mmCIF file with all atom_site columns, C-alpha atoms in Angstrom:
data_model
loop_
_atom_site.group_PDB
_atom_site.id
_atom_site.type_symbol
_atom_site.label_atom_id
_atom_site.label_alt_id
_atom_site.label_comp_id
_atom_site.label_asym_id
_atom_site.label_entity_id
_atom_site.label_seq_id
_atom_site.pdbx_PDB_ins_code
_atom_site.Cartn_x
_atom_site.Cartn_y
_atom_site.Cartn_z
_atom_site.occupancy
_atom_site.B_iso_or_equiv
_atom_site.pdbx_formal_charge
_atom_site.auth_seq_id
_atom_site.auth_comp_id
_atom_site.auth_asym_id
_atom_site.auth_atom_id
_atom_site.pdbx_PDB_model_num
ATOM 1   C CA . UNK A 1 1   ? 0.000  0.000   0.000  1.00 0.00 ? 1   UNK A CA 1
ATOM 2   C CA . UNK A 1 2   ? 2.675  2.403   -0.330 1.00 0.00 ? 2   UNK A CA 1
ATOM 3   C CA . UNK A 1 3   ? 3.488  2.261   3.240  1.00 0.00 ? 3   UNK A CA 1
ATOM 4   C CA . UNK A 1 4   ? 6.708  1.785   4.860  1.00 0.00 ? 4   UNK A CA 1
ATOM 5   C CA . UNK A 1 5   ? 8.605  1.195   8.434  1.00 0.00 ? 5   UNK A CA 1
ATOM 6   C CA . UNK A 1 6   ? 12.682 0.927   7.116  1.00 0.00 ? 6   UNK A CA 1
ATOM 7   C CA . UNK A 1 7   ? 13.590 -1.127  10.291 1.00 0.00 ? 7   UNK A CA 1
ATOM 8   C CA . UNK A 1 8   ? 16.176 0.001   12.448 1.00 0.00 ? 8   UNK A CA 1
ATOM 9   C CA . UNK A 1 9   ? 17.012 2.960   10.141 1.00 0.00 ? 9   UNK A CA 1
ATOM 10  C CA . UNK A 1 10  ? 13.160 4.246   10.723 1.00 0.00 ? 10  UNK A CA 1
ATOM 11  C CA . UNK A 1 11  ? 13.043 3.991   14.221 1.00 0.00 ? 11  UNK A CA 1
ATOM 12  C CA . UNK A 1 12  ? 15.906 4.469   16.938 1.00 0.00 ? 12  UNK A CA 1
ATOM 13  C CA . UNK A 1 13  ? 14.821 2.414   19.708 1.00 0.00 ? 13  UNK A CA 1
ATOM 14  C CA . UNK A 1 14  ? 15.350 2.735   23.095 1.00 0.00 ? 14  UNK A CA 1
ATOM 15  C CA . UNK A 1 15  ? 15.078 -0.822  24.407 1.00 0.00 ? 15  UNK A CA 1
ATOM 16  C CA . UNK A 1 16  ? 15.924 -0.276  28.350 1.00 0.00 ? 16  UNK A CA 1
ATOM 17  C CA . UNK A 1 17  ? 12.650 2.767   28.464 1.00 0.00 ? 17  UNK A CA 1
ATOM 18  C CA . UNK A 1 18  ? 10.421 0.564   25.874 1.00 0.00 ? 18  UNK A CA 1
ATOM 19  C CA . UNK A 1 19  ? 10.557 3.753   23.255 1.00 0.00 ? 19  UNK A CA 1
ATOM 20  C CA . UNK A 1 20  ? 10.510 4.101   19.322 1.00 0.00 ? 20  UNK A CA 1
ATOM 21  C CA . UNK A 1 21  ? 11.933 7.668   18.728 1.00 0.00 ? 21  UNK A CA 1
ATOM 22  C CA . UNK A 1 22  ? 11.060 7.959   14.633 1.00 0.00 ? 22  UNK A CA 1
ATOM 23  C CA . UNK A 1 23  ? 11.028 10.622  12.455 1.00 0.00 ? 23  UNK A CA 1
ATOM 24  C CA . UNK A 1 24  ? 8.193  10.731  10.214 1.00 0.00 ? 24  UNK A CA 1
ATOM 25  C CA . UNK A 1 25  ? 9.149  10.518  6.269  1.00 0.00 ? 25  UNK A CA 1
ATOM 26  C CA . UNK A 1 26  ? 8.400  8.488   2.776  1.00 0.00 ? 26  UNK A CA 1
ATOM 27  C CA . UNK A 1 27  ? 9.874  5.618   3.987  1.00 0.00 ? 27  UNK A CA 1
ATOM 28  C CA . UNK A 1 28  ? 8.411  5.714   7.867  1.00 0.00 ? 28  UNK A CA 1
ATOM 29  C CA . UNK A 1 29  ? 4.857  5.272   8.561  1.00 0.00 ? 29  UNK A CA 1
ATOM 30  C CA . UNK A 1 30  ? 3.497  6.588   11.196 1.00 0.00 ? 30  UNK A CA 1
ATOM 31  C CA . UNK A 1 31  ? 0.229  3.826   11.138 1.00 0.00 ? 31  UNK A CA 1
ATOM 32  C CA . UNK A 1 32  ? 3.326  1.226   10.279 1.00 0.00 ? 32  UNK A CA 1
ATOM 33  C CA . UNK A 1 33  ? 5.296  2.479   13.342 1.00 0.00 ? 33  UNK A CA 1
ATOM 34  C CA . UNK A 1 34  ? 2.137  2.282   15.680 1.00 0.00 ? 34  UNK A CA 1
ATOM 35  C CA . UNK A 1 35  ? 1.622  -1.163  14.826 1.00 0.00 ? 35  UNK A CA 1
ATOM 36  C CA . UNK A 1 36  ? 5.045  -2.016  15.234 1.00 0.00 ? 36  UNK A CA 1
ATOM 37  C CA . UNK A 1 37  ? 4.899  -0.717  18.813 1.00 0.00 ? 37  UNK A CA 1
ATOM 38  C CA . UNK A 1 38  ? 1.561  -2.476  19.647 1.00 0.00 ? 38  UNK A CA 1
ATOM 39  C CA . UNK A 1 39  ? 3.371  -5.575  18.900 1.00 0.00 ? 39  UNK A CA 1
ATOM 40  C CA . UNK A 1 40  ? 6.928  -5.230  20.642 1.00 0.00 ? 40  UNK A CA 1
ATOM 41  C CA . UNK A 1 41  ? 5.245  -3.403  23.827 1.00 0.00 ? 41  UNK A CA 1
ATOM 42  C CA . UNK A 1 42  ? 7.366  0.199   22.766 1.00 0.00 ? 42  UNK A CA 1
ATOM 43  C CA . UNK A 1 43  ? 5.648  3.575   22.868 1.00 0.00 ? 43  UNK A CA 1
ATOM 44  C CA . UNK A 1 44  ? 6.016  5.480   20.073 1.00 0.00 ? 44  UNK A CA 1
ATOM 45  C CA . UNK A 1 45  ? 7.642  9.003   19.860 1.00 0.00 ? 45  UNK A CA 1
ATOM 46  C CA . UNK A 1 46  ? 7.051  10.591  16.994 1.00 0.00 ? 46  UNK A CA 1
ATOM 47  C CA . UNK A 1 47  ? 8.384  14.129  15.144 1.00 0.00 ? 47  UNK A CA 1
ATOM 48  C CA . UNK A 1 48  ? 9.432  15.642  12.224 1.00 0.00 ? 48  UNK A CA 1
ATOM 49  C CA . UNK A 1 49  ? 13.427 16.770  11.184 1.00 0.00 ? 49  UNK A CA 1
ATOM 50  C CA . UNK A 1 50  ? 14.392 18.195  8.398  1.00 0.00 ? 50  UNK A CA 1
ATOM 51  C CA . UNK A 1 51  ? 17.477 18.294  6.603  1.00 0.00 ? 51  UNK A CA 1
ATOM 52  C CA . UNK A 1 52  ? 20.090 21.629  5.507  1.00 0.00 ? 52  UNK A CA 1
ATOM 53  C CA . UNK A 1 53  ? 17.355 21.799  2.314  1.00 0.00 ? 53  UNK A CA 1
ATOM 54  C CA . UNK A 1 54  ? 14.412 21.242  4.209  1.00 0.00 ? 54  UNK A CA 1
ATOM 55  C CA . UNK A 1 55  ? 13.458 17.951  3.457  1.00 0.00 ? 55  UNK A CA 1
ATOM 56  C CA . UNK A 1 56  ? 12.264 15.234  5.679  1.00 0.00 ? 56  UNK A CA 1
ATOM 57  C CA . UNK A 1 57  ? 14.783 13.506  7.064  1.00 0.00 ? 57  UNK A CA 1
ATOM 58  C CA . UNK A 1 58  ? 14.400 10.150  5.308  1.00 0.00 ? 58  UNK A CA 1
ATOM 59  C CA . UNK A 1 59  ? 15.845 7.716   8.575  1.00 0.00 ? 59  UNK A CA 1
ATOM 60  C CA . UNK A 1 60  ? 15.941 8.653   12.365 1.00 0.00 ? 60  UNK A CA 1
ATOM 61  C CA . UNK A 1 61  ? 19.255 6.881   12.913 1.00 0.00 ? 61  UNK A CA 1
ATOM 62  C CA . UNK A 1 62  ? 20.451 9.866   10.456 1.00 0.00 ? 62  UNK A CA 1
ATOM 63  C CA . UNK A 1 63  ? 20.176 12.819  13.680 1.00 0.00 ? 63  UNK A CA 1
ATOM 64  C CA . UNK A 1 64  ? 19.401 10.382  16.467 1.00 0.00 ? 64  UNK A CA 1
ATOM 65  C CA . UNK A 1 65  ? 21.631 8.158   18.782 1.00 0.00 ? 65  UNK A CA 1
ATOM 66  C CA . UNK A 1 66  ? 20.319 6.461   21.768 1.00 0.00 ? 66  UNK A CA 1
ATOM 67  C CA . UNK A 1 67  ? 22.867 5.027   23.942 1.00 0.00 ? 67  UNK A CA 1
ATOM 68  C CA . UNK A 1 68  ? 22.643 3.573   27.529 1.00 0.00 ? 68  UNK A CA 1
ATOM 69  C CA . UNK A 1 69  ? 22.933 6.625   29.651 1.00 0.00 ? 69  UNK A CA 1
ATOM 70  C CA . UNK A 1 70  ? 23.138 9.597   26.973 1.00 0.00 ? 70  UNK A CA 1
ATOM 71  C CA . UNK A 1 71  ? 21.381 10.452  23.307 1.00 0.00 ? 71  UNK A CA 1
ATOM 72  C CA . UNK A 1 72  ? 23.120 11.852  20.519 1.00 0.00 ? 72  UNK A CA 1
ATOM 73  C CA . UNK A 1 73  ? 20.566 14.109  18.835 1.00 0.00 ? 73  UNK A CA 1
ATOM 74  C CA . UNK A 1 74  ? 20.707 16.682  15.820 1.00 0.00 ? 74  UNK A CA 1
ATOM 75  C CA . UNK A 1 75  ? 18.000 19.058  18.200 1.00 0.00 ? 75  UNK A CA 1
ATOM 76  C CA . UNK A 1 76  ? 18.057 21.803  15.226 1.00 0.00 ? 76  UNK A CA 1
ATOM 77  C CA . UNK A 1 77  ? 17.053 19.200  12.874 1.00 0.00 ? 77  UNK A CA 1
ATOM 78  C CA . UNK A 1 78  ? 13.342 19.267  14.158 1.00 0.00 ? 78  UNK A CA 1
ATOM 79  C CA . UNK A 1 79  ? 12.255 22.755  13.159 1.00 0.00 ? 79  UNK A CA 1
ATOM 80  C CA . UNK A 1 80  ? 9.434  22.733  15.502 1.00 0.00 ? 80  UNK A CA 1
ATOM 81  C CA . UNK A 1 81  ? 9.951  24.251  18.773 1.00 0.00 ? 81  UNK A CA 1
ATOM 82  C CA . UNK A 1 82  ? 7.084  22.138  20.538 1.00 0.00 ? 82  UNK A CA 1
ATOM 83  C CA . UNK A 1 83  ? 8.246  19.076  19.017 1.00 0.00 ? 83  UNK A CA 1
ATOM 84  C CA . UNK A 1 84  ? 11.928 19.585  20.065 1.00 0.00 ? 84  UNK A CA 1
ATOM 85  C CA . UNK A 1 85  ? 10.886 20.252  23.536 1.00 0.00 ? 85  UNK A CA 1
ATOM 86  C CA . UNK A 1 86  ? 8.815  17.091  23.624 1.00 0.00 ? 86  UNK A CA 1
ATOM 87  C CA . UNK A 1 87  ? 11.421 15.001  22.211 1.00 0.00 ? 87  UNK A CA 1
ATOM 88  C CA . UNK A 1 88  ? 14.519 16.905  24.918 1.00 0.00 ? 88  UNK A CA 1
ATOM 89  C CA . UNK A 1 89  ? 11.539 16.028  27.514 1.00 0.00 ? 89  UNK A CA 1
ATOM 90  C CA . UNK A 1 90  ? 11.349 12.519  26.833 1.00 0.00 ? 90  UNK A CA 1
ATOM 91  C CA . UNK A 1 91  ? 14.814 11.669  26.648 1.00 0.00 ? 91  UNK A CA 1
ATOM 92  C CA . UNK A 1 92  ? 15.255 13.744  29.914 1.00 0.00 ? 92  UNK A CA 1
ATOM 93  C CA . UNK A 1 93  ? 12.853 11.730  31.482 1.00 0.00 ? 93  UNK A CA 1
ATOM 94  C CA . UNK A 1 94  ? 15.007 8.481   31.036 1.00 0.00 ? 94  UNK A CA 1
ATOM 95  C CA . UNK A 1 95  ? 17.787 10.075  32.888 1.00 0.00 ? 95  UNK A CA 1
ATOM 96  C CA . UNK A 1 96  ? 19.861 10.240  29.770 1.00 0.00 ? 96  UNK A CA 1
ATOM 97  C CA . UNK A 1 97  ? 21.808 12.941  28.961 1.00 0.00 ? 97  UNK A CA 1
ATOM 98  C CA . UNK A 1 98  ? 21.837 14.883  25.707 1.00 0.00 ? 98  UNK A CA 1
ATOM 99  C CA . UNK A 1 99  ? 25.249 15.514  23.500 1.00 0.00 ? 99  UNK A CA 1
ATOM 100 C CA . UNK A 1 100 ? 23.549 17.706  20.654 1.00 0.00 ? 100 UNK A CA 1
ATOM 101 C CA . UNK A 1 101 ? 25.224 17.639  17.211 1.00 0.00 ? 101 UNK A CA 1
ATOM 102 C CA . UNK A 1 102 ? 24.860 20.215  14.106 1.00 0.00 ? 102 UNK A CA 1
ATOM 103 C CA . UNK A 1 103 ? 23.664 20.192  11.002 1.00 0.00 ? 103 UNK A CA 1
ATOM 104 C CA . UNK A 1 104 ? 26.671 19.801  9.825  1.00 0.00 ? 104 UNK A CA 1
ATOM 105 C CA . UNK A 1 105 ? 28.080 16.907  11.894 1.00 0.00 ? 105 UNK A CA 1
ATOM 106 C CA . UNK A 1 106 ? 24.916 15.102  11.386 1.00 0.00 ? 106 UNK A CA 1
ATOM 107 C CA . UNK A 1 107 ? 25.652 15.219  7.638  1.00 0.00 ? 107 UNK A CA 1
ATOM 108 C CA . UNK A 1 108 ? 28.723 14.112  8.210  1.00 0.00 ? 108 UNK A CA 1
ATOM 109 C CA . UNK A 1 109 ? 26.735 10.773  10.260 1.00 0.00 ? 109 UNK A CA 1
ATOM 110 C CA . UNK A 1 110 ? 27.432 11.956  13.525 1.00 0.00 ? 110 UNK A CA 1
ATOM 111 C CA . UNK A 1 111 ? 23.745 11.166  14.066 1.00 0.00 ? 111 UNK A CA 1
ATOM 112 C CA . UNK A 1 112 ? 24.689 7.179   12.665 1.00 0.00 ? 112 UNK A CA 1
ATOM 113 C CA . UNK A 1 113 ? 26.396 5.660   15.694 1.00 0.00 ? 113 UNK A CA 1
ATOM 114 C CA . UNK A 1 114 ? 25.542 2.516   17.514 1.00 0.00 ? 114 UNK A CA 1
ATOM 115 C CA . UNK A 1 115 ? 25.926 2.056   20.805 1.00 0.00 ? 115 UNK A CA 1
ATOM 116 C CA . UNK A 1 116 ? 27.223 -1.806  21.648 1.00 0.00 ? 116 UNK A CA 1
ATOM 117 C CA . UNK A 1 117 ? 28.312 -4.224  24.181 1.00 0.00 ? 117 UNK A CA 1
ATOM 118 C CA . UNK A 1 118 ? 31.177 -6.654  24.172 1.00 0.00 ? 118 UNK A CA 1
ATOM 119 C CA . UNK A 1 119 ? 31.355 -9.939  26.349 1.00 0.00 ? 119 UNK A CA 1
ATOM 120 C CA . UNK A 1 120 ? 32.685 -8.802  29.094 1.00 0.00 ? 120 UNK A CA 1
ATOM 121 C CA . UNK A 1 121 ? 29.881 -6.020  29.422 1.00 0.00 ? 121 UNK A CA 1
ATOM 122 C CA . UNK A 1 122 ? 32.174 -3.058  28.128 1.00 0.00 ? 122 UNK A CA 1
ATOM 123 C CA . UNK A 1 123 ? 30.374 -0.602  25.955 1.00 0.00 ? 123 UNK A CA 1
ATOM 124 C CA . UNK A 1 124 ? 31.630 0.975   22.930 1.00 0.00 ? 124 UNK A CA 1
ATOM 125 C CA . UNK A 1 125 ? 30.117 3.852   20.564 1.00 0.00 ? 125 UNK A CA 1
ATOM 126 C CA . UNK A 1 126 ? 30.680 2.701   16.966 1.00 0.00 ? 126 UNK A CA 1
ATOM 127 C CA . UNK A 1 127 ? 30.795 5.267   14.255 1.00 0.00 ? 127 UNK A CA 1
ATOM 128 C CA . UNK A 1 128 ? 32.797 6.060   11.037 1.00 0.00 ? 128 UNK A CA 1
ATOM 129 C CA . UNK A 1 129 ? 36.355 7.808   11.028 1.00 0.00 ? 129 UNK A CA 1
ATOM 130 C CA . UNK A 1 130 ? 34.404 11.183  9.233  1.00 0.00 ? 130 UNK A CA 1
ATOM 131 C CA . UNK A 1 131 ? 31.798 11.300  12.067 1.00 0.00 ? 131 UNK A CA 1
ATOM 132 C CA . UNK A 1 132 ? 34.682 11.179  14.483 1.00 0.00 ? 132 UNK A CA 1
ATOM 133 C CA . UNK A 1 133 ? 36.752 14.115  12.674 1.00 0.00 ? 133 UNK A CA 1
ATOM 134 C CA . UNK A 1 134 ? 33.077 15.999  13.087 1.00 0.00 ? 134 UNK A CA 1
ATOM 135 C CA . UNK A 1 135 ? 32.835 15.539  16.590 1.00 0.00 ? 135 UNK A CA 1
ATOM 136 C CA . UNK A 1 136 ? 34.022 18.762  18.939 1.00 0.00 ? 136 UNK A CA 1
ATOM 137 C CA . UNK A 1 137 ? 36.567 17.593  21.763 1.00 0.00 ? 137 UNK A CA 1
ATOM 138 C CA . UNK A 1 138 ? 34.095 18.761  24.274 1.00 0.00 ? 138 UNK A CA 1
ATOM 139 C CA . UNK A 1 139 ? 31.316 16.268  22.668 1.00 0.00 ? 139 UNK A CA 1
ATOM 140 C CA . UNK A 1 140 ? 34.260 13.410  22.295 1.00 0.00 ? 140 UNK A CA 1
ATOM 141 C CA . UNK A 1 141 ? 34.561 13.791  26.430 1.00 0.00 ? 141 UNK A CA 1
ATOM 142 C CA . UNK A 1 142 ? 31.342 13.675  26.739 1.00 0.00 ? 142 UNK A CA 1
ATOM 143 C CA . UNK A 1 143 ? 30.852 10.330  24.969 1.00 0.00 ? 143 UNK A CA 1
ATOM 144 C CA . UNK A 1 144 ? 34.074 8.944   26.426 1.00 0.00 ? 144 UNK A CA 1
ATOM 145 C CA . UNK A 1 145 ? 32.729 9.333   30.115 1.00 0.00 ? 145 UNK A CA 1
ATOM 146 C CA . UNK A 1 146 ? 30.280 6.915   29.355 1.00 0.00 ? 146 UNK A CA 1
ATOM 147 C CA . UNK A 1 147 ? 32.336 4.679   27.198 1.00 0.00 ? 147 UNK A CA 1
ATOM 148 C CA . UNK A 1 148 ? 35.446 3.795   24.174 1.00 0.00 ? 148 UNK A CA 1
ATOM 149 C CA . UNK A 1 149 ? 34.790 5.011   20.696 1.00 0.00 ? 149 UNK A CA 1
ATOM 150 C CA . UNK A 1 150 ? 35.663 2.804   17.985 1.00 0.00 ? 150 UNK A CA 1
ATOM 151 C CA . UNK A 1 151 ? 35.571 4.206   14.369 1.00 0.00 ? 151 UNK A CA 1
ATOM 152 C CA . UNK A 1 152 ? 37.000 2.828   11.060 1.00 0.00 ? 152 UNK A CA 1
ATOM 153 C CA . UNK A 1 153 ? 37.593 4.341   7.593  1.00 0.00 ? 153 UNK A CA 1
ATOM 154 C CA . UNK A 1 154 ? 33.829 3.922   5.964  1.00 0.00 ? 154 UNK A CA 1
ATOM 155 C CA . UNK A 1 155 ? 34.177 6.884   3.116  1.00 0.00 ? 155 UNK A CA 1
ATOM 156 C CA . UNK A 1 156 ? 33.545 4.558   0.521  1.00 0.00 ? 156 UNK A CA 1
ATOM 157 C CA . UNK A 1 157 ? 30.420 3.076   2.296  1.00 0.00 ? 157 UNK A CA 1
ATOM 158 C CA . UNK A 1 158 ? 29.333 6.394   3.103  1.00 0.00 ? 158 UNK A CA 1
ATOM 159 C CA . UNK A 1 159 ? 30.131 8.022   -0.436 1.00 0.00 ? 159 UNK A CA 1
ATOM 160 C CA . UNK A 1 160 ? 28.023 5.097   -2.503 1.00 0.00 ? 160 UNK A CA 1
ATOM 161 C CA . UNK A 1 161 ? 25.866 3.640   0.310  1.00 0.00 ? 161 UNK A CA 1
ATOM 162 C CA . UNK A 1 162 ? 24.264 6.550   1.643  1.00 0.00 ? 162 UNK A CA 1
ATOM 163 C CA . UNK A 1 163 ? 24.510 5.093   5.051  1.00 0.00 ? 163 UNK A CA 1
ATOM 164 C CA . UNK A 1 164 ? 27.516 4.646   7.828  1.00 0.00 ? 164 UNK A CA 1
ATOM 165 C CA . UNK A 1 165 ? 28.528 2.640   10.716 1.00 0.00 ? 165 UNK A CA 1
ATOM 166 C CA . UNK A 1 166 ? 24.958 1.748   12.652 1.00 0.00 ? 166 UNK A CA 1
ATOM 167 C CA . UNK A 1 167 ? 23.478 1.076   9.124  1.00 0.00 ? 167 UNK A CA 1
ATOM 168 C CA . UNK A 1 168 ? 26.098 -1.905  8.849  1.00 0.00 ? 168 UNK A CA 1
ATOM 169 C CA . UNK A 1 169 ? 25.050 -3.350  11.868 1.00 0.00 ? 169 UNK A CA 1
ATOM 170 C CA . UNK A 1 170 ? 22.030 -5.778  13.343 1.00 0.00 ? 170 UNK A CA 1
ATOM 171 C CA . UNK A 1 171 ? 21.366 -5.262  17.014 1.00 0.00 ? 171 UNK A CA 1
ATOM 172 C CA . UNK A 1 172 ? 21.380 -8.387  18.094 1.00 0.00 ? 172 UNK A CA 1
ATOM 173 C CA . UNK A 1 173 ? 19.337 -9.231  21.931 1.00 0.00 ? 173 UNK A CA 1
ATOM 174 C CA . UNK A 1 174 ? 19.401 -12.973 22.225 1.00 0.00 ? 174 UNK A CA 1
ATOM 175 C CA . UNK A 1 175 ? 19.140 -15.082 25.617 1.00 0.00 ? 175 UNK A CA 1
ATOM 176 C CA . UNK A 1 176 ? 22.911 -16.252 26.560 1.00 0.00 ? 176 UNK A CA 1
ATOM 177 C CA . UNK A 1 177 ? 23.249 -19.778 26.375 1.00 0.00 ? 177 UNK A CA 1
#
C-alpha cells in the first residue's frame, strides 16, 4: 500500500525505556510504526526533522543516537519548537543525557552511531572515522565518560551507500546460552 517502516534505520529504539523515537518521512509510517509498537510493547515518539534543504529527514538513525545513559541528537534538525521540547523532555525523562550535534556533523553521520556491548559487558560507541573528525573535543569527552569510541575508515560506504557505521550493523538481543 505504499506504506513503509525501514527497520532500524526508521526507528531508533530505546530498548531499556520501551521507546521508538522515529522521524516521520516516505519511507516511515506513522500507522506502520504504531503497529510495530503495539506488537513489541514500545511507545512510540514521533516528530518531524528536516534536513540543511528542508526535506524530511528520510531515517531517524540519520540525527538520532540512543545510547545507555546519553542520546546523541541533531535538536536543530526538528524545526518545531514544541516538538523539540517534547522530544529533549522525553529523553530527559530516562535520565539520559543529551550531546547535541549540528547540522553539519549530522551530515557528516554523527547522528549514525551505535551504541554496543562486548562480552565482558564493556560498551563501545561505533561510528565512522568522518563522524569522528566531526565531533568537537568537548562532545568526544562527553561520549568517552560513558564509554570507548571505535571508528574505522567507511568513506567509501558512506560516499556510494548513503549510510555509515549503525546502518552496517544488526542489534542483536538474544538469551545467553
Amino acid at each position: 500500500r505504499g506504506l513503509f517502516l525501514e527497520g532500524t534505520g526508521s526507528m531508533v529504539l530505546d530498548r531499556d525505556n520501551q521507546l521508538a523515537y522515529a522521524c516521520l518521512s516516505v519511507r516511515t509510517d506513522e500507522n506502520v510504526l504504531q503497529q510495530f509498537c503495539d506488537e513489541m510493547g514500545f511507545q512510540p515518539v514521533v516528530f518531524s526533522a528536516l534536513d540543511a534543504d528542508e526535506f524530511p529527514i528520510y531515517h531517524t538513525n540519520v540525527m538520532m543516537c540512543i545510547a545507555d545513559q546519553y542520546a546523541v541528537i541533531c535538536l536543530e534538525s526538528i524545526p518545531d519548537l514544541a516538538e523539540r521540547t517534547f522530544i529533549v523532555d522525553q529523553i530527559l525523562a530516562t535520565d539520559k543525557k543529551i550531546i547535541p550535534i549540528s547540522i553539519d556533523q549530522m551530515n557528516r553521520f554523527a547522528g549514525n552511531m551505535l551504541q554496543v556491548e562486548n562480552g565482558e559487558g564493556q560498551k563501545y560507541l561505533v561510528m565512522s572515522t568522518q563522524a569522528f573528525k566531526s565531533l568537537t573535543e568537548e562532545q568526544i569527552e562527553q561520549i568517552t565518560a560513558f564509554n570507548e569510541i571505535i571508528h574505522s575508515d567507511l568513506s567509501v560506504i558512506e560516499a556510494n551507500g548513503g549510510g555509515s557505521a549503525r546502518c552496517m550493523m544488526a542489534e542483536i538481543f538474544l538469551p545467553v546460552k
